[in-house]
PDB file of C-alpha atoms in Angstrom:
ATOM      1  CA  MET A  16      91.172 142.163 125.499  1.00 63.00           C
ATOM      2  CA  SER A  17      91.996 138.957 123.704  1.00 65.00           C
ATOM      3  CA  CYS A  18      95.419 137.538 123.077  1.00 57.00           C
ATOM      4  CA  VAL A  19      96.405 134.687 120.782  1.00 65.00           C
ATOM      5  CA  LYS A  20      99.901 133.256 120.639  1.00 56.00           C
ATOM      6  CA  GLN A  21     101.207 130.656 118.254  1.00 51.00           C
ATOM      7  CA  THR A  22     104.166 128.417 119.030  1.00 59.00           C
ATOM      8  CA  GLN A  23     105.613 125.580 117.033  1.00 58.00           C
ATOM      9  CA  THR A  24     106.548 122.480 118.983  1.00 61.00           C
ATOM     10  CA  SER A  25     107.605 118.961 118.131  1.00 70.00           C
ATOM     11  CA  VAL A  26     104.588 116.852 118.997  1.00 86.00           C
ATOM     12  CA  ASP A  27     104.666 113.075 118.613  1.00 89.00           C
ATOM     13  CA  ARG A  28     101.537 111.714 116.957  1.00 90.00           C
ATOM     14  CA  PHE A  29     100.605 108.044 117.332  1.00 93.00           C
ATOM     15  CA  ALA A  30      97.776 106.598 115.228  1.00 93.00           C
ATOM     16  CA  ILE A  31      96.342 103.384 116.685  1.00 94.00           C
ATOM     17  CA  SER A  32      93.970 100.845 115.174  1.00 93.00           C
ATOM     18  CA  ASN A  33      93.110  97.723 117.124  1.00 93.00           C
ATOM     19  CA  ALA A  34      90.181  95.270 117.145  1.00 90.00           C
ATOM     20  CA  GLY A  35      87.888  97.687 115.335  1.00 92.00           C
ATOM     21  CA  GLU A  36      88.764 100.611 117.619  1.00 94.00           C
ATOM     22  CA  HIS A  37      90.967 103.489 116.575  1.00 93.00           C
ATOM     23  CA  GLY A  38      92.326 106.837 117.635  1.00 94.00           C
ATOM     24  CA  VAL A  39      95.248 109.212 117.831  1.00 94.00           C
ATOM     25  CA  ILE A  40      97.468 109.977 120.823  1.00 95.00           C
ATOM     26  CA  TYR A  41      99.492 113.192 120.904  1.00 94.00           C
ATOM     27  CA  ILE A  42     102.536 113.539 123.144  1.00 93.00           C
ATOM     28  CA  ASP A  43     104.059 116.947 123.853  1.00 91.00           C
ATOM     29  CA  HIS A  44     106.975 117.154 126.255  1.00 85.00           C
ATOM     30  CA  THR A  45     110.148 118.962 127.251  1.00 79.00           C
ATOM     31  CA  ASP A  46     113.618 117.636 127.954  1.00 65.00           C
ATOM     32  CA  THR A  47     114.346 116.150 131.374  1.00 57.00           C
ATOM     33  CA  GLU A  48     117.885 117.496 131.534  1.00 58.00           C
ATOM     34  CA  ASN A  49     117.051 120.491 133.719  1.00 57.00           C
ATOM     35  CA  HIS A  50     116.981 120.328 137.514  1.00 56.00           C
ATOM     36  CA  PHE A  51     113.178 120.104 137.779  1.00 64.00           C
ATOM     37  CA  GLY A  52     112.701 117.471 135.114  1.00 68.00           C
ATOM     38  CA  GLY A  53     110.476 117.720 132.091  1.00 81.00           C
ATOM     39  CA  TRP A  54     106.724 118.168 131.727  1.00 88.00           C
ATOM     40  CA  LEU A  55     104.426 115.968 129.690  1.00 92.00           C
ATOM     41  CA  ARG A  56     101.117 116.602 127.970  1.00 94.00           C
ATOM     42  CA  LEU A  57      99.051 113.697 126.622  1.00 96.00           C
ATOM     43  CA  THR A  58      95.962 114.150 124.469  1.00 97.00           C
ATOM     44  CA  ALA A  59      93.960 111.264 123.030  1.00 97.00           C
ATOM     45  CA  ASN A  60      91.147 111.435 120.473  1.00 97.00           C
ATOM     46  CA  THR A  61      89.786 107.904 120.152  1.00 97.00           C
ATOM     47  CA  THR A  62      86.574 105.913 119.809  1.00 97.00           C
ATOM     48  CA  PHE A  63      86.496 106.032 123.618  1.00 97.00           C
ATOM     49  CA  GLY A  64      86.299 109.813 123.776  1.00 97.00           C
ATOM     50  CA  VAL A  65      88.606 112.806 123.816  1.00 97.00           C
ATOM     51  CA  VAL A  66      90.736 112.971 126.965  1.00 98.00           C
ATOM     52  CA  GLY A  67      93.946 114.563 128.096  1.00 97.00           C
ATOM     53  CA  TYR A  68      96.164 115.455 131.022  1.00 97.00           C
ATOM     54  CA  THR A  69      99.295 117.484 131.711  1.00 95.00           C
ATOM     55  CA  TRP A  70     101.955 116.421 134.206  1.00 94.00           C
ATOM     56  CA  GLY A  71     103.907 119.431 135.457  1.00 89.00           C
ATOM     57  CA  SER A  72     106.996 117.344 136.102  1.00 87.00           C
ATOM     58  CA  ILE A  73     107.902 113.743 135.364  1.00 89.00           C
ATOM     59  CA  GLY A  74     111.290 113.883 137.051  1.00 84.00           C
ATOM     60  CA  GLN A  75     114.578 112.802 135.531  1.00 81.00           C
ATOM     61  CA  GLN A  76     113.149 110.146 133.232  1.00 85.00           C
ATOM     62  CA  SER A  77     111.937 109.971 129.681  1.00 87.00           C
ATOM     63  CA  TRP A  78     108.241 110.321 128.955  1.00 90.00           C
ATOM     64  CA  GLN A  79     108.301 106.747 127.635  1.00 91.00           C
ATOM     65  CA  GLU A  80     109.581 105.439 130.966  1.00 90.00           C
ATOM     66  CA  PHE A  81     107.090 107.549 132.869  1.00 92.00           C
ATOM     67  CA  LEU A  82     104.040 106.321 130.933  1.00 94.00           C
ATOM     68  CA  ALA A  83     105.211 102.711 130.944  1.00 92.00           C
ATOM     69  CA  LYS A  84     104.979 102.745 134.751  1.00 93.00           C
ATOM     70  CA  ALA A  85     101.444 104.175 134.838  1.00 94.00           C
ATOM     71  CA  SER A  86      98.815 102.004 136.515  1.00 95.00           C
ATOM     72  CA  ALA A  87      95.312 101.633 135.092  1.00 96.00           C
ATOM     73  CA  ASP A  88      93.632 103.330 138.064  1.00 95.00           C
ATOM     74  CA  GLY A  89      96.109 106.199 138.106  1.00 96.00           C
ATOM     75  CA  LEU A  90      96.133 106.928 134.404  1.00 97.00           C
ATOM     76  CA  LEU A  91      92.414 106.458 133.752  1.00 97.00           C
ATOM     77  CA  GLY A  92      91.550 108.551 136.795  1.00 97.00           C
ATOM     78  CA  LYS A  93      93.585 111.457 135.408  1.00 97.00           C
ATOM     79  CA  LEU A  94      92.331 111.118 131.843  1.00 97.00           C
ATOM     80  CA  TYR A  95      88.650 110.400 132.504  1.00 97.00           C
ATOM     81  CA  GLY A  96      88.073 111.897 135.954  1.00 96.00           C
ATOM     82  CA  GLU A  97      84.689 110.857 137.374  1.00 94.00           C
ATOM     83  CA  ARG A  98      83.926 109.022 134.127  1.00 95.00           C
ATOM     84  CA  ALA A  99      86.680 106.516 134.907  1.00 97.00           C
ATOM     85  CA  THR A 100      84.386 104.537 137.207  1.00 96.00           C
ATOM     86  CA  GLU A 101      80.714 103.576 137.305  1.00 95.00           C
ATOM     87  CA  PHE A 102      78.268 102.013 139.740  1.00 94.00           C
ATOM     88  CA  ASP A 103      78.722  98.238 140.097  1.00 95.00           C
ATOM     89  CA  ALA A 104      75.309  96.775 140.928  1.00 94.00           C
ATOM     90  CA  GLN A 105      76.450  93.183 141.469  1.00 93.00           C
ATOM     91  CA  ALA A 106      79.337  94.098 143.774  1.00 94.00           C
ATOM     92  CA  THR A 107      77.151  96.566 145.696  1.00 94.00           C
ATOM     93  CA  MET A 108      74.428  93.977 146.263  1.00 93.00           C
ATOM     94  CA  GLN A 109      76.979  91.402 147.378  1.00 93.00           C
ATOM     95  CA  SER A 110      78.479  93.946 149.782  1.00 92.00           C
ATOM     96  CA  ILE A 111      75.024  94.643 151.262  1.00 91.00           C
ATOM     97  CA  LEU A 112      74.270  90.941 151.647  1.00 91.00           C
ATOM     98  CA  ASP A 113      77.637  90.170 153.233  1.00 90.00           C
ATOM     99  CA  ALA A 114      77.155  92.948 155.786  1.00 87.00           C
ATOM    100  CA  LEU A 115      73.604  91.907 156.670  1.00 86.00           C
ATOM    101  CA  ARG A 116      74.472  88.221 156.960  1.00 85.00           C
ATOM    102  CA  GLN A 117      77.358  89.093 159.259  1.00 83.00           C
ATOM    103  CA  GLY A 118      74.996  90.960 161.587  1.00 76.00           C
ATOM    104  CA  GLU A 119      75.705  94.515 160.461  1.00 71.00           C
ATOM    105  CA  VAL A 120      73.422  96.892 162.376  1.00 63.00           C
ATOM    106  CA  ILE A 121      71.054  98.968 160.255  1.00 67.00           C
ATOM    107  CA  SER A 122      68.308 101.283 161.424  1.00 62.00           C
ATOM    108  CA  ALA A 123      65.055 102.769 160.258  1.00 57.00           C
ATOM    109  CA  ASP A 124      63.492 106.092 161.211  1.00 56.00           C
ATOM    110  CA  ASN A 125      61.860 104.476 164.226  1.00 51.00           C
ATOM    111  CA  GLY A 126      65.052 102.899 165.523  1.00 55.00           C
ATOM    112  CA  ARG A 127      67.003  99.730 165.110  1.00 63.00           C
ATOM    113  CA  LEU A 128      65.481  97.086 162.844  1.00 72.00           C
ATOM    114  CA  SER A 129      64.570  93.710 164.259  1.00 76.00           C
ATOM    115  CA  VAL A 130      66.183  90.423 163.279  1.00 80.00           C
ATOM    116  CA  GLU A 131      63.018  89.561 161.375  1.00 84.00           C
ATOM    117  CA  ASP A 132      63.136  92.837 159.448  1.00 83.00           C
ATOM    118  CA  ILE A 133      66.771  92.273 158.499  1.00 85.00           C
ATOM    119  CA  ALA A 134      65.914  88.750 157.349  1.00 89.00           C
ATOM    120  CA  GLN A 135      63.196  90.225 155.121  1.00 89.00           C
ATOM    121  CA  ILE A 136      65.661  92.723 153.654  1.00 89.00           C
ATOM    122  CA  ILE A 137      68.094  89.890 152.898  1.00 90.00           C
ATOM    123  CA  GLU A 138      65.282  88.076 151.114  1.00 91.00           C
ATOM    124  CA  ALA A 139      64.463  91.267 149.221  1.00 92.00           C
ATOM    125  CA  CYS A 140      68.089  91.561 148.090  1.00 91.00           C
ATOM    126  CA  GLU A 141      68.125  87.957 146.910  1.00 91.00           C
ATOM    127  CA  ASP A 142      64.856  88.467 144.996  1.00 91.00           C
ATOM    128  CA  ALA A 143      66.291  91.552 143.311  1.00 90.00           C
ATOM    129  CA  GLN A 144      69.382  89.582 142.326  1.00 89.00           C
ATOM    130  CA  GLU A 145      67.283  86.863 140.734  1.00 90.00           C
ATOM    131  CA  GLU A 146      65.327  89.267 138.544  1.00 88.00           C
ATOM    132  CA  GLY A 147      68.486  91.020 137.357  1.00 89.00           C
ATOM    133  CA  LEU A 148      69.951  94.157 138.858  1.00 88.00           C
ATOM    134  CA  SER A 149      69.659  97.582 137.304  1.00 85.00           C
ATOM    135  CA  PRO A 150      73.048  99.071 136.294  1.00 86.00           C
ATOM    136  CA  SER A 151      71.796 102.528 137.304  1.00 89.00           C
ATOM    137  CA  LYS A 152      72.292 103.462 140.951  1.00 92.00           C
ATOM    138  CA  ASP A 153      68.957 105.323 141.231  1.00 92.00           C
ATOM    139  CA  PHE A 154      66.993 102.486 139.636  1.00 91.00           C
ATOM    140  CA  PHE A 155      68.915 100.009 141.781  1.00 92.00           C
ATOM    141  CA  ILE A 156      67.610 101.783 144.901  1.00 91.00           C
ATOM    142  CA  HIS A 157      64.084 101.857 143.458  1.00 91.00           C
ATOM    143  CA  GLN A 158      64.300  98.167 142.596  1.00 90.00           C
ATOM    144  CA  LEU A 159      65.529  97.178 146.053  1.00 90.00           C
ATOM    145  CA  SER A 160      62.944  99.315 147.851  1.00 90.00           C
ATOM    146  CA  GLY A 161      60.207  97.594 145.844  1.00 89.00           C
ATOM    147  CA  HIS A 162      61.164  94.239 147.338  1.00 89.00           C
ATOM    148  CA  ILE A 163      61.418  95.438 150.941  1.00 86.00           C
ATOM    149  CA  ILE A 164      58.150  94.921 152.835  1.00 85.00           C
ATOM    150  CA  LEU A 165      58.308  96.724 156.182  1.00 80.00           C
ATOM    151  CA  GLU A 166      56.297  99.268 158.096  1.00 71.00           C
ATOM    152  CA  SER A 167      59.347 101.547 157.943  1.00 70.00           C
ATOM    153  CA  ASP A 168      60.421 103.726 155.036  1.00 80.00           C
ATOM    154  CA  GLU A 169      61.505 101.135 152.472  1.00 85.00           C
ATOM    155  CA  TRP A 170      62.953 103.745 150.124  1.00 88.00           C
ATOM    156  CA  GLN A 171      65.100 105.304 152.848  1.00 87.00           C
ATOM    157  CA  ILE A 172      66.401 101.899 153.961  1.00 87.00           C
ATOM    158  CA  ALA A 173      67.244 100.928 150.380  1.00 89.00           C
ATOM    159  CA  GLN A 174      68.964 104.268 149.788  1.00 90.00           C
ATOM    160  CA  ASP A 175      70.955 104.097 153.029  1.00 89.00           C
ATOM    161  CA  LEU A 176      72.119 100.556 152.299  1.00 88.00           C
ATOM    162  CA  THR A 177      73.111 101.408 148.749  1.00 91.00           C
ATOM    163  CA  GLU A 178      75.008 104.559 149.713  1.00 91.00           C
ATOM    164  CA  ARG A 179      76.746 102.832 152.598  1.00 90.00           C
ATOM    165  CA  PHE A 180      77.911  99.800 150.630  1.00 91.00           C
ATOM    166  CA  THR A 181      78.294 101.228 147.137  1.00 93.00           C
ATOM    167  CA  ARG A 182      80.958  99.572 145.012  1.00 95.00           C
ATOM    168  CA  THR A 183      82.274 100.846 141.691  1.00 95.00           C
ATOM    169  CA  ARG A 184      84.183  99.412 138.769  1.00 95.00           C
ATOM    170  CA  THR A 185      86.130 100.806 135.856  1.00 96.00           C
ATOM    171  CA  SER A 186      83.689 102.205 133.312  1.00 95.00           C
ATOM    172  CA  ASP A 187      83.287 100.437 129.981  1.00 94.00           C
ATOM    173  CA  MET A 188      84.602 103.510 128.169  1.00 96.00           C
ATOM    174  CA  ALA A 189      87.756 103.808 130.292  1.00 97.00           C
ATOM    175  CA  GLN A 190      88.377 100.053 130.266  1.00 97.00           C
ATOM    176  CA  GLY A 191      87.985  99.986 126.488  1.00 97.00           C
ATOM    177  CA  PHE A 192      90.580 102.730 126.144  1.00 97.00           C
ATOM    178  CA  TRP A 193      92.999 100.863 128.412  1.00 97.00           C
ATOM    179  CA  ASP A 194      92.560  97.513 126.653  1.00 96.00           C
ATOM    180  CA  GLN A 195      92.186  98.499 123.012  1.00 96.00           C
ATOM    181  CA  ILE A 196      94.125 101.765 122.700  1.00 96.00           C
ATOM    182  CA  TRP A 197      96.584 102.081 125.568  1.00 96.00           C
ATOM    183  CA  ALA A 198      97.848  98.486 125.488  1.00 95.00           C
ATOM    184  CA  PRO A 199      99.160  98.562 121.897  1.00 94.00           C
ATOM    185  CA  PHE A 200     100.379 102.145 122.356  1.00 95.00           C
ATOM    186  CA  ILE A 201     102.442 101.374 125.439  1.00 94.00           C
ATOM    187  CA  GLN A 202     103.767  98.183 123.834  1.00 92.00           C
ATOM    188  CA  PHE A 203     104.943 100.230 120.870  1.00 91.00           C
ATOM    189  CA  VAL A 204     106.524 102.808 123.146  1.00 88.00           C
ATOM    190  CA  HIS A 205     108.225 100.100 125.192  1.00 83.00           C
ATOM    191  CA  ASN A 206     109.548  98.170 122.208  1.00 81.00           C
ATOM    192  CA  GLU A 207     110.263 101.272 120.132  1.00 65.00           C
ATOM    193  CA  ARG A 208     109.660  99.431 116.915  1.00 45.00           C
ATOM    194  CA  PRO A 209     106.823  99.728 114.377  1.00 41.00           C
ATOM    195  CA  MET A 210     103.699  97.643 114.724  1.00 40.00           C
ATOM    196  CA  HIS A 211     101.125  96.909 112.041  1.00 39.00           C
ATOM    197  CA  ALA A 212      98.452  98.451 114.270  1.00 44.00           C
ATOM    198  CA  MET A 213     100.196 101.747 114.847  1.00 50.00           C
ATOM    199  CA  SER A 214     102.023 104.483 112.973  1.00 50.00           C
ATOM    200  CA  ARG A 215     104.102 107.292 114.417  1.00 52.00           C
ATOM    201  CA  ASP A 216     104.131 110.655 112.712  1.00 53.00           C
ATOM    202  CA  ARG A 217     106.144 113.776 113.305  1.00 48.00           C
ATOM    203  CA  PRO A 218     104.941 117.195 112.188  1.00 45.00           C
ATOM    204  CA  ARG A 219     106.643 118.514 109.157  1.00 42.00           C
ATOM    205  CA  GLY A 220     108.619 121.702 109.460  1.00 41.00           C
TER     206      GLY A 220
END
């Protein structure tokens, strides 16, 4: 049995255009005068995707104050989820090299690797860096394993090293949203005055 309900609410609509990127942010919220504080729903339809999140309570503060305090990691993590970050090949390789050069113990299927083997793996990492690292984690492992020359399982060693020392960074999509859409939006909200790059609409009754 289906059920459809329609309610009319006052939703703030913010249209943003900045550096060739554009989008619309919708803010729906309740008053913060009650004991539990208000809730806040944010939906964004921009050139960096369609995202949204609902906060059950934002405490005794306005939604403007609440969003102005949001950090990049916190906000992007809620809006984009797993898409907020991506594999960072350069940082991962540097992490592997730092660990190996500092004497980090790694093993193969037949036991602990020798000093000579570790030296060869370091050389393999440096060779991979010189040819340019793949931005894909799977291809990164394949690339690294192709440079390792041991009697052990090169693929397994490359995979273990990559998984153990994986580093991530903010994805291009999430970072673009933060820089090109969120920055002018939050500036407008903070200043509460019109900007040439943004317009604020209210639904007509």
